[in-house]
């Protein structure tokens, strides 16, 4: 696996790749890799001849006071995992390489970018859209793989790709969970033993809502109440949002249909966790 730190070098390698036939897949990450990330790599490997990944903890998507400084960084171990999965190219720039002095241009996806996590974390999706657009320009993949775990991010990026005519396909990949149901996340590393237990309530609330949908309940207000009852009883958990929305627009819906997004965000101790499912 070739590890590249400079934008110019990555662009030149990717330009050469473009002259060869074959599908190029790309998996952007912030590192601290777990089986969720690896599932994206494996999906890309099955669909693409060449797979590139990136590791970049993007300062632009963290607000002051958020966890940019503490965000887990496990670069050596990440490299071992990516190499073992057959990743050909790893782009791992420093922040000043991506945002040199004088860089001012950003990409905002109004509306969608202000909903769910965008409402709770103002400016977050501008940071995400800006870095992903830059990465797409540098890597120029045919396919880019993102986790359904970050459902709002996926909606924002799909909109950006459509609006700005990026010539690539965004592929959404299923959420990978621990055996007890907790969605894998690099931020799970922040949880102590008790918090790890408390965090399970996010999944439990979603499972309860999914069961009610399967049982025929389609009214969002009723389903939200069912989920809230479970979340509100949990100790150590502070709900940020529980929402039932259209998965593309992220706007609330009155009735759940197939593909409707049911999403939750909550603080467990000081750690903000998210989870979701798409209605069957
Ligand atoms: P991150 O490093 O947190 O920015 O995540 C990089 C990519 O991995 C994003 O597309 C995430 O949605 C995806 N991802 C993170 N956790 C999971 C998970 N548990 N299952 C599937 N994909 C995930």
GROMACS .gro file of C-alpha atoms in nm, residues 9-276:
model
  268
    9UNK     CA    1   0.149   1.361  -0.537
   10UNK     CA    2  -0.191   1.199  -0.474
   11UNK     CA    3  -0.339   1.390  -0.767
   12UNK     CA    4  -0.058   1.283  -0.995
   13UNK     CA    5  -0.088   0.915  -0.896
   14UNK     CA    6  -0.465   0.924  -0.939
   15UNK     CA    7  -0.431   1.100  -1.277
   16UNK     CA    8  -0.210   0.813  -1.398
   17UNK     CA    9  -0.462   0.559  -1.264
   18UNK     CA   10  -0.730   0.729  -1.470
   19UNK     CA   11  -0.549   0.639  -1.792
   20UNK     CA   12  -0.586   0.272  -1.698
   21UNK     CA   13  -0.908   0.078  -1.737
   22UNK     CA   14  -1.091  -0.036  -1.429
   23UNK     CA   15  -1.315   0.088  -1.155
   24UNK     CA   16  -1.157   0.306  -0.887
   25UNK     CA   17  -1.319   0.296  -0.545
   26UNK     CA   18  -1.261   0.545  -0.264
   27UNK     CA   19  -1.333   0.520   0.108
   28UNK     CA   20  -1.285   0.844   0.302
   29UNK     CA   21  -1.238   0.806   0.679
   30UNK     CA   22  -1.111   0.990   0.985
   31UNK     CA   23  -0.912   0.684   1.093
   32UNK     CA   24  -0.940   0.494   1.424
   33UNK     CA   25  -1.066   0.220   1.198
   34UNK     CA   26  -1.312  -0.048   1.308
   35UNK     CA   27  -1.517  -0.316   1.136
   36UNK     CA   28  -1.762  -0.056   1.005
   37UNK     CA   29  -1.486   0.111   0.805
   38UNK     CA   30  -1.351  -0.226   0.699
   39UNK     CA   31  -1.693  -0.326   0.562
   40UNK     CA   32  -1.676  -0.023   0.330
   41UNK     CA   33  -1.329  -0.123   0.213
   42UNK     CA   34  -1.443  -0.480   0.153
   43UNK     CA   35  -1.745  -0.366  -0.045
   44UNK     CA   36  -1.521  -0.140  -0.254
   45UNK     CA   37  -1.277  -0.426  -0.310
   46UNK     CA   38  -1.553  -0.647  -0.447
   47UNK     CA   39  -1.670  -0.377  -0.689
   48UNK     CA   40  -1.350  -0.197  -0.791
   49UNK     CA   41  -1.010  -0.291  -0.933
   50UNK     CA   42  -0.828  -0.027  -0.732
   51UNK     CA   43  -0.930   0.097  -0.388
   52UNK     CA   44  -0.801   0.417  -0.230
   53UNK     CA   45  -0.876   0.522   0.126
   54UNK     CA   46  -0.811   0.843   0.312
   55UNK     CA   47  -0.744   0.916   0.677
   56UNK     CA   48  -0.796   1.278   0.766
   57UNK     CA   49  -0.939   1.417   1.088
   58UNK     CA   50  -1.096   1.719   0.927
   59UNK     CA   51  -1.073   2.024   1.154
   60UNK     CA   52  -1.336   2.206   0.947
   61UNK     CA   53  -1.616   1.974   1.058
   62UNK     CA   54  -1.551   2.017   1.432
   63UNK     CA   55  -1.687   2.321   1.615
   64UNK     CA   56  -1.479   2.486   1.887
   65UNK     CA   57  -1.528   2.281   2.205
   66UNK     CA   58  -1.597   1.957   2.015
   67UNK     CA   59  -1.363   1.657   2.025
   68UNK     CA   60  -1.114   1.740   1.746
   69UNK     CA   61  -0.812   1.730   1.979
   70UNK     CA   62  -0.920   1.409   2.160
   71UNK     CA   63  -1.041   1.228   1.847
   72UNK     CA   64  -0.869   0.885   1.852
   73UNK     CA   65  -0.569   0.862   1.620
   74UNK     CA   66  -0.434   0.511   1.557
   75UNK     CA   67  -0.246   0.563   1.231
   76UNK     CA   68  -0.003   0.269   1.247
   77UNK     CA   69  -0.274   0.017   1.328
   78UNK     CA   70  -0.504   0.171   1.063
   79UNK     CA   71  -0.230   0.126   0.801
   80UNK     CA   72  -0.192  -0.240   0.896
   81UNK     CA   73  -0.568  -0.297   0.862
   82UNK     CA   74  -0.593  -0.119   0.526
   83UNK     CA   75  -0.291  -0.300   0.389
   84UNK     CA   76  -0.439  -0.636   0.496
   85UNK     CA   77  -0.763  -0.548   0.315
   86UNK     CA   78  -0.581  -0.484  -0.011
   87UNK     CA   79  -0.608  -0.105  -0.025
   88UNK     CA   80  -0.369   0.019  -0.295
   89UNK     CA   81  -0.341   0.383  -0.195
   90UNK     CA   82  -0.381   0.567   0.133
   91UNK     CA   83  -0.410   0.945   0.132
   92UNK     CA   84  -0.324   1.084   0.476
   93UNK     CA   85  -0.256   1.457   0.453
   94UNK     CA   86  -0.182   1.700   0.736
   95UNK     CA   87  -0.440   1.972   0.799
   96UNK     CA   88  -0.218   2.244   0.652
   97UNK     CA   89  -0.181   2.040   0.335
   98UNK     CA   90  -0.559   2.033   0.288
   99UNK     CA   91  -0.615   2.387   0.410
  100UNK     CA   92  -0.307   2.594   0.332
  101UNK     CA   93  -0.292   2.953   0.448
  102UNK     CA   94  -0.529   3.161   0.244
  103UNK     CA   95  -0.776   2.883   0.158
  104UNK     CA   96  -1.124   3.031   0.207
  105UNK     CA   97  -1.366   2.847  -0.022
  106UNK     CA   98  -1.623   2.619   0.138
  107UNK     CA   99  -1.922   2.420   0.018
  108UNK     CA  100  -2.254   2.453   0.196
  109UNK     CA  101  -2.557   2.237   0.127
  110UNK     CA  102  -2.837   2.459   0.259
  111UNK     CA  103  -3.152   2.297   0.391
  112UNK     CA  104  -3.042   1.933   0.409
  113UNK     CA  105  -2.715   2.041   0.568
  114UNK     CA  106  -2.904   2.223   0.844
  115UNK     CA  107  -3.117   1.927   0.949
  116UNK     CA  108  -3.058   1.649   1.209
  117UNK     CA  109  -2.685   1.664   1.295
  118UNK     CA  110  -2.662   1.982   1.089
  119UNK     CA  111  -2.910   2.146   1.328
  120UNK     CA  112  -2.726   2.025   1.638
  121UNK     CA  113  -2.380   2.096   1.499
  122UNK     CA  114  -2.402   2.420   1.297
  123UNK     CA  115  -2.137   2.430   1.025
  124UNK     CA  116  -2.060   2.059   1.058
  125UNK     CA  117  -2.187   1.960   0.715
  126UNK     CA  118  -2.017   2.255   0.549
  127UNK     CA  119  -1.694   2.109   0.686
  128UNK     CA  120  -1.788   1.762   0.564
  129UNK     CA  121  -1.902   1.873   0.218
  130UNK     CA  122  -1.593   2.089   0.170
  131UNK     CA  123  -1.344   1.818   0.259
  132UNK     CA  124  -1.526   1.547   0.064
  133UNK     CA  125  -1.545   1.770  -0.246
  134UNK     CA  126  -1.172   1.835  -0.217
  135UNK     CA  127  -1.102   1.463  -0.172
  136UNK     CA  128  -1.318   1.383  -0.477
  137UNK     CA  129  -1.118   1.634  -0.685
  138UNK     CA  130  -0.790   1.487  -0.565
  139UNK     CA  131  -0.879   1.118  -0.599
  140UNK     CA  132  -1.138   1.134  -0.882
  141UNK     CA  133  -1.293   0.796  -0.800
  142UNK     CA  134  -1.569   0.622  -0.994
  143UNK     CA  135  -1.734   0.512  -0.674
  144UNK     CA  136  -1.718   0.652  -0.321
  145UNK     CA  137  -1.832   0.445  -0.024
  146UNK     CA  138  -2.003   0.591   0.282
  147UNK     CA  139  -2.177   0.432   0.580
  148UNK     CA  140  -2.551   0.448   0.635
  149UNK     CA  141  -2.448   0.496   0.998
  150UNK     CA  142  -2.404   0.866   0.913
  151UNK     CA  143  -2.740   0.889   0.737
  152UNK     CA  144  -2.758   1.268   0.734
  153UNK     CA  145  -2.404   1.291   0.598
  154UNK     CA  146  -2.499   1.050   0.321
  155UNK     CA  147  -2.799   1.266   0.226
  156UNK     CA  148  -2.588   1.584   0.227
  157UNK     CA  149  -2.317   1.425   0.010
  158UNK     CA  150  -2.565   1.277  -0.238
  159UNK     CA  151  -2.716   1.623  -0.280
  160UNK     CA  152  -2.373   1.781  -0.325
  161UNK     CA  153  -2.267   1.522  -0.584
  162UNK     CA  154  -2.586   1.581  -0.778
  163UNK     CA  155  -2.574   1.961  -0.758
  164UNK     CA  156  -2.206   1.994  -0.847
  165UNK     CA  157  -2.208   1.722  -1.117
  166UNK     CA  158  -1.939   1.506  -0.964
  167UNK     CA  159  -1.888   1.221  -1.207
  168UNK     CA  160  -1.906   0.941  -0.953
  169UNK     CA  161  -2.147   0.714  -0.774
  170UNK     CA  162  -2.207   0.747  -0.401
  171UNK     CA  163  -2.255   0.401  -0.250
  172UNK     CA  164  -2.428   0.375   0.088
  173UNK     CA  165  -2.326   0.075   0.301
  174UNK     CA  166  -2.515  -0.098   0.583
  175UNK     CA  167  -2.443  -0.019   0.949
  176UNK     CA  168  -2.205  -0.263   1.119
  177UNK     CA  169  -2.289  -0.331   1.484
  178UNK     CA  170  -2.135  -0.501   1.784
  179UNK     CA  171  -2.295  -0.832   1.880
  180UNK     CA  172  -2.520  -0.654   2.135
  181UNK     CA  173  -2.645  -0.408   1.872
  182UNK     CA  174  -2.439  -0.097   1.945
  183UNK     CA  175  -2.343   0.066   1.614
  184UNK     CA  176  -1.966   0.066   1.574
  185UNK     CA  177  -1.812   0.412   1.597
  186UNK     CA  178  -1.465   0.548   1.656
  187UNK     CA  179  -1.626   0.751   1.936
  188UNK     CA  180  -1.725   0.431   2.123
  189UNK     CA  181  -1.363   0.442   2.247
  190UNK     CA  182  -1.465   0.736   2.469
  191UNK     CA  183  -1.721   0.526   2.661
  192UNK     CA  184  -1.636   0.375   2.999
  193UNK     CA  185  -1.791   0.040   3.099
  194UNK     CA  186  -2.109   0.188   3.242
  195UNK     CA  187  -2.158   0.428   2.950
  196UNK     CA  188  -2.105   0.142   2.705
  197UNK     CA  189  -2.403  -0.032   2.872
  198UNK     CA  190  -2.611   0.285   2.878
  199UNK     CA  191  -2.539   0.347   2.509
  200UNK     CA  192  -2.733   0.033   2.415
  201UNK     CA  193  -3.058   0.219   2.469
  202UNK     CA  194  -3.018   0.399   2.133
  203UNK     CA  195  -3.034   0.068   1.950
  204UNK     CA  196  -3.307  -0.063   2.182
  205UNK     CA  197  -3.529   0.239   2.112
  206UNK     CA  198  -3.479   0.195   1.737
  207UNK     CA  199  -3.554  -0.177   1.756
  208UNK     CA  200  -3.873  -0.103   1.949
  209UNK     CA  201  -3.982   0.149   1.683
  210UNK     CA  202  -3.896  -0.096   1.404
  211UNK     CA  203  -4.110  -0.362   1.573
  212UNK     CA  204  -4.402  -0.122   1.598
  213UNK     CA  205  -4.366  -0.039   1.228
  214UNK     CA  206  -4.355  -0.411   1.146
  215UNK     CA  207  -4.669  -0.448   1.357
  216UNK     CA  208  -4.850  -0.196   1.137
  217UNK     CA  209  -4.801   0.136   1.319
  218UNK     CA  210  -4.716   0.400   1.059
  219UNK     CA  211  -4.786   0.728   1.236
  220UNK     CA  212  -4.461   0.911   1.310
  221UNK     CA  213  -4.595   1.090   1.619
  222UNK     CA  214  -4.695   0.760   1.781
  223UNK     CA  215  -4.366   0.593   1.687
  224UNK     CA  216  -4.165   0.888   1.819
  225UNK     CA  217  -4.353   0.867   2.149
  226UNK     CA  218  -4.273   0.495   2.175
  227UNK     CA  219  -3.903   0.568   2.121
  228UNK     CA  220  -3.901   0.870   2.354
  229UNK     CA  221  -4.055   0.663   2.635
  230UNK     CA  222  -3.760   0.425   2.620
  231UNK     CA  223  -3.492   0.694   2.582
  232UNK     CA  224  -3.634   0.920   2.851
  233UNK     CA  225  -3.632   0.638   3.107
  234UNK     CA  226  -3.263   0.561   3.043
  235UNK     CA  227  -3.009   0.693   3.290
  236UNK     CA  228  -2.699   0.875   3.173
  237UNK     CA  229  -2.847   0.943   2.829
  238UNK     CA  230  -2.948   1.284   2.699
  239UNK     CA  231  -3.135   1.280   2.371
  240UNK     CA  232  -3.025   1.529   2.106
  241UNK     CA  233  -3.285   1.423   1.850
  242UNK     CA  234  -3.514   1.135   1.768
  243UNK     CA  235  -3.655   1.194   1.422
  244UNK     CA  236  -3.857   1.027   1.150
  245UNK     CA  237  -3.772   1.188   0.820
  246UNK     CA  238  -3.747   1.142   0.446
  247UNK     CA  239  -3.404   0.984   0.392
  248UNK     CA  240  -3.316   1.219   0.103
  249UNK     CA  241  -3.449   1.554   0.219
  250UNK     CA  242  -3.421   1.483   0.594
  251UNK     CA  243  -3.759   1.657   0.635
  252UNK     CA  244  -4.004   1.511   0.890
  253UNK     CA  245  -4.277   1.284   0.756
  254UNK     CA  246  -4.619   1.228   0.909
  255UNK     CA  247  -4.641   0.863   0.802
  256UNK     CA  248  -4.363   0.608   0.770
  257UNK     CA  249  -4.312   0.446   0.431
  258UNK     CA  250  -4.056   0.194   0.308
  259UNK     CA  251  -3.719   0.373   0.314
  260UNK     CA  252  -3.820   0.636   0.570
  261UNK     CA  253  -3.526   0.720   0.799
  262UNK     CA  254  -3.566   0.677   1.175
  263UNK     CA  255  -3.264   0.840   1.338
  264UNK     CA  256  -3.144   0.913   1.689
  265UNK     CA  257  -2.860   1.116   1.836
  266UNK     CA  258  -2.786   1.123   2.207
  267UNK     CA  259  -2.516   1.210   2.454
  268UNK     CA  260  -2.401   0.923   2.671
  269UNK     CA  261  -2.196   1.102   2.932
  270UNK     CA  262  -2.003   1.351   2.719
  271UNK     CA  263  -2.000   1.132   2.409
  272UNK     CA  264  -2.240   1.208   2.126
  273UNK     CA  265  -2.358   0.893   1.951
  274UNK     CA  266  -2.585   0.845   1.650
  275UNK     CA  267  -2.778   0.550   1.510
  276UNK     CA  268  -3.061   0.491   1.265
   0.00000   0.00000   0.00000
